[in-house]
Short mmCIF file of C-alpha atoms in Angstrom, two decimals:
data_model
loop_
_atom_site.label_atom_id
_atom_site.label_comp_id
_atom_site.label_asym_id
_atom_site.label_seq_id
_atom_site.Cartn_x
_atom_site.Cartn_y
_atom_site.Cartn_z
CA MET A 1 48.72 161.36 124.22
CA VAL A 2 47.90 163.29 121.06
CA ALA A 3 50.22 160.93 119.17
CA VAL A 4 48.32 157.97 120.63
CA LEU A 5 45.07 159.45 119.27
CA ALA A 6 46.62 159.84 115.83
CA GLU A 7 47.93 156.26 115.87
CA SER A 8 44.53 154.96 116.97
CA ARG A 9 42.88 156.70 114.04
CA ARG A 10 45.55 155.35 111.66
CA GLN A 11 44.67 151.83 112.85
CA GLY A 12 40.99 152.45 112.20
CA ARG A 13 40.00 152.86 115.83
CA LEU A 14 37.69 155.53 117.20
CA PRO A 15 39.44 156.96 120.27
CA SER A 16 37.47 158.81 122.93
CA PRO A 17 39.90 160.04 125.57
CA CYS A 18 38.92 161.19 129.07
CA THR A 19 40.15 164.53 130.31
CA ASN A 20 39.53 166.87 133.18
CA ASP A 21 40.71 169.83 131.08
CA PRO A 22 38.49 170.54 128.05
CA ALA A 23 40.96 173.22 126.92
CA SER A 24 43.89 170.77 126.75
CA GLU A 25 45.77 169.75 123.62
CA LEU A 26 44.35 166.25 124.05
CA ALA A 27 40.78 167.60 124.08
CA ALA A 28 41.43 169.68 120.98
CA ALA A 29 42.75 166.64 119.10
CA ALA A 30 39.86 164.35 120.05
CA GLU A 31 36.84 163.77 117.84
CA TYR A 32 34.86 162.31 120.74
CA LEU A 33 35.76 163.47 124.22
CA VAL A 34 34.68 162.31 127.66
CA GLU A 35 34.85 165.34 129.92
CA LEU A 36 35.31 164.37 133.57
CA GLU A 37 34.18 167.69 135.05
CA ALA A 38 35.95 166.96 138.35
CA GLY A 39 37.22 170.50 138.79
CA GLU A 40 40.73 171.87 138.86
CA GLU A 41 43.47 169.57 140.14
CA ARG A 42 45.62 171.11 142.84
CA ALA A 43 48.12 168.31 143.30
CA VAL A 44 50.46 166.19 141.22
CA ALA A 45 48.66 163.00 142.22
CA ALA A 46 45.46 163.89 140.28
CA THR A 47 43.46 161.54 142.49
CA LYS A 48 40.24 163.43 141.85
CA THR A 49 40.68 163.05 138.09
CA TYR A 50 41.43 159.33 138.42
CA LEU A 51 38.36 158.70 140.60
CA ALA A 52 36.20 160.70 138.19
CA GLU A 53 37.48 158.63 135.28
CA ILE A 54 36.62 155.37 137.05
CA ALA A 55 33.18 156.72 137.93
CA ARG A 56 32.51 157.79 134.33
CA HIS A 57 33.50 154.38 132.97
CA ARG A 58 31.47 152.60 135.64
CA HIS A 59 28.46 154.78 134.83
CA ALA A 60 28.74 154.05 131.10
CA VAL A 61 29.04 150.31 131.69
CA GLY A 62 26.28 150.42 134.28
CA ARG A 63 23.90 152.13 131.92
CA SER A 64 24.48 149.60 129.17
CA LEU A 65 24.76 146.41 131.24
CA LEU A 66 23.16 146.91 134.64
CA GLY A 67 20.32 149.31 133.99
CA ASP A 68 20.43 153.00 134.68
CA GLN A 69 18.91 152.95 138.19
CA LYS A 70 21.46 150.56 139.71
CA SER A 71 24.30 152.54 138.15
CA GLN A 72 22.87 155.81 139.50
CA ASP A 73 22.43 154.33 143.00
CA GLU A 74 26.03 153.10 143.05
CA LEU A 75 27.36 156.48 141.90
CA ARG A 76 25.34 158.25 144.61
CA ALA A 77 27.01 155.98 147.20
CA VAL A 78 30.55 157.06 146.18
CA PRO A 79 30.80 160.21 148.37
CA ALA A 80 29.84 158.26 151.51
CA ALA A 81 32.34 155.52 150.64
CA LEU A 82 35.10 158.09 150.14
CA GLN A 83 34.23 159.73 153.46
CA ALA A 84 34.38 156.34 155.18
CA ALA A 85 37.84 155.77 153.68
CA VAL A 86 39.01 159.16 154.96
CA GLU A 87 37.71 158.25 158.41
CA GLN A 88 40.07 155.25 158.48
CA GLU A 89 42.70 157.73 159.68
CA ALA A 90 42.81 156.01 163.08
CA VAL A 91 43.93 152.79 161.39
CA VAL A 92 46.51 154.47 159.13
CA ILE A 93 48.25 156.79 161.61
CA PRO A 94 49.79 154.03 163.80
CA ILE A 95 51.30 152.16 160.82
CA ALA A 96 52.42 155.21 158.82
CA PRO A 97 55.85 155.64 160.51
CA ALA A 98 56.93 152.10 159.58
CA TRP A 99 55.83 152.59 155.98
CA ALA A 100 57.44 156.03 155.74
CA ARG A 101 60.89 154.42 155.79
CA ARG A 102 60.14 152.08 152.87
CA THR A 103 61.96 152.70 149.61
CA ARG A 104 60.53 149.82 147.55
CA CYS A 105 57.07 148.41 147.14
CA ALA A 106 55.12 145.93 145.02
CA VAL A 107 51.46 146.80 144.48
CA LEU A 108 49.29 143.77 143.75
CA ALA A 109 45.78 143.54 142.30
CA ARG A 110 43.81 141.60 139.76
CA GLY A 111 40.98 142.08 137.33
CA PHE A 112 39.28 145.49 137.35
CA HIS A 113 41.49 146.60 140.25
CA TYR A 114 44.74 146.12 138.35
CA ALA A 115 44.39 149.61 136.84
CA THR A 116 44.15 151.03 140.35
CA ALA A 117 47.26 149.10 141.40
CA ARG A 118 49.11 150.73 138.52
CA GLU A 119 47.81 154.15 139.54
CA TRP A 120 48.73 153.57 143.22
CA ALA A 121 52.27 152.55 142.24
CA LEU A 122 52.58 155.70 140.13
CA LYS A 123 51.39 157.87 143.02
CA LEU A 124 53.93 156.26 145.36
CA LYS A 125 56.68 157.06 142.85
CA GLU A 126 55.55 160.64 142.25
CA LEU A 127 54.72 161.66 145.80
CA ALA A 128 56.84 159.53 148.12
CA TYR A 129 59.78 158.70 145.83
CA VAL A 130 59.21 155.00 146.52
CA LEU A 131 60.31 152.52 143.87
CA ALA A 132 56.88 150.95 143.38
CA ASP A 133 55.87 148.52 140.68
CA PRO A 134 52.40 147.12 139.99
CA TYR A 135 51.90 143.40 139.41
CA SER A 136 48.90 141.30 138.55
CA ALA A 137 47.86 138.98 141.37
CA ALA A 138 45.97 136.74 138.95
CA THR A 139 47.22 133.19 138.87
CA SER A 140 46.53 130.34 136.51
CA SER A 141 44.75 127.22 137.72
CA THR A 142 47.98 125.27 137.04
CA ALA A 143 49.97 127.45 139.42
CA GLN A 144 47.28 127.16 142.11
CA SER A 145 47.24 123.36 141.99
CA ARG A 146 50.96 122.92 142.70
#
């Protein structure tokens, strides 16, 4: 990532990487840094860091495009939404055994969610050793009309 920063500068860009570790080599190389402040990661998946990064970007966009109050209200709703997702355990447990035997997977999304599809595919590879690839679910109007 430090090489990516250097190349960005060479091309005249102003990189501002996100990191959850302000003592990292990436942080030291950055002129402008977005600190996530999500706390220490304790797992390979780094889900907390990923969610913090999405929240930081959403907050920045919200402040500039949607007005600060709406952005703040949406960010305050995140913990309850995450808790609701965790409580879906009753839905997940019955289907988990069938999915546990899978060795391949395609993860589909479009638009803003495509980044999350890529992250989900990576997590499946890292944690479950599933050959998972992300794909965009966006289609052209030509393809839809056939």
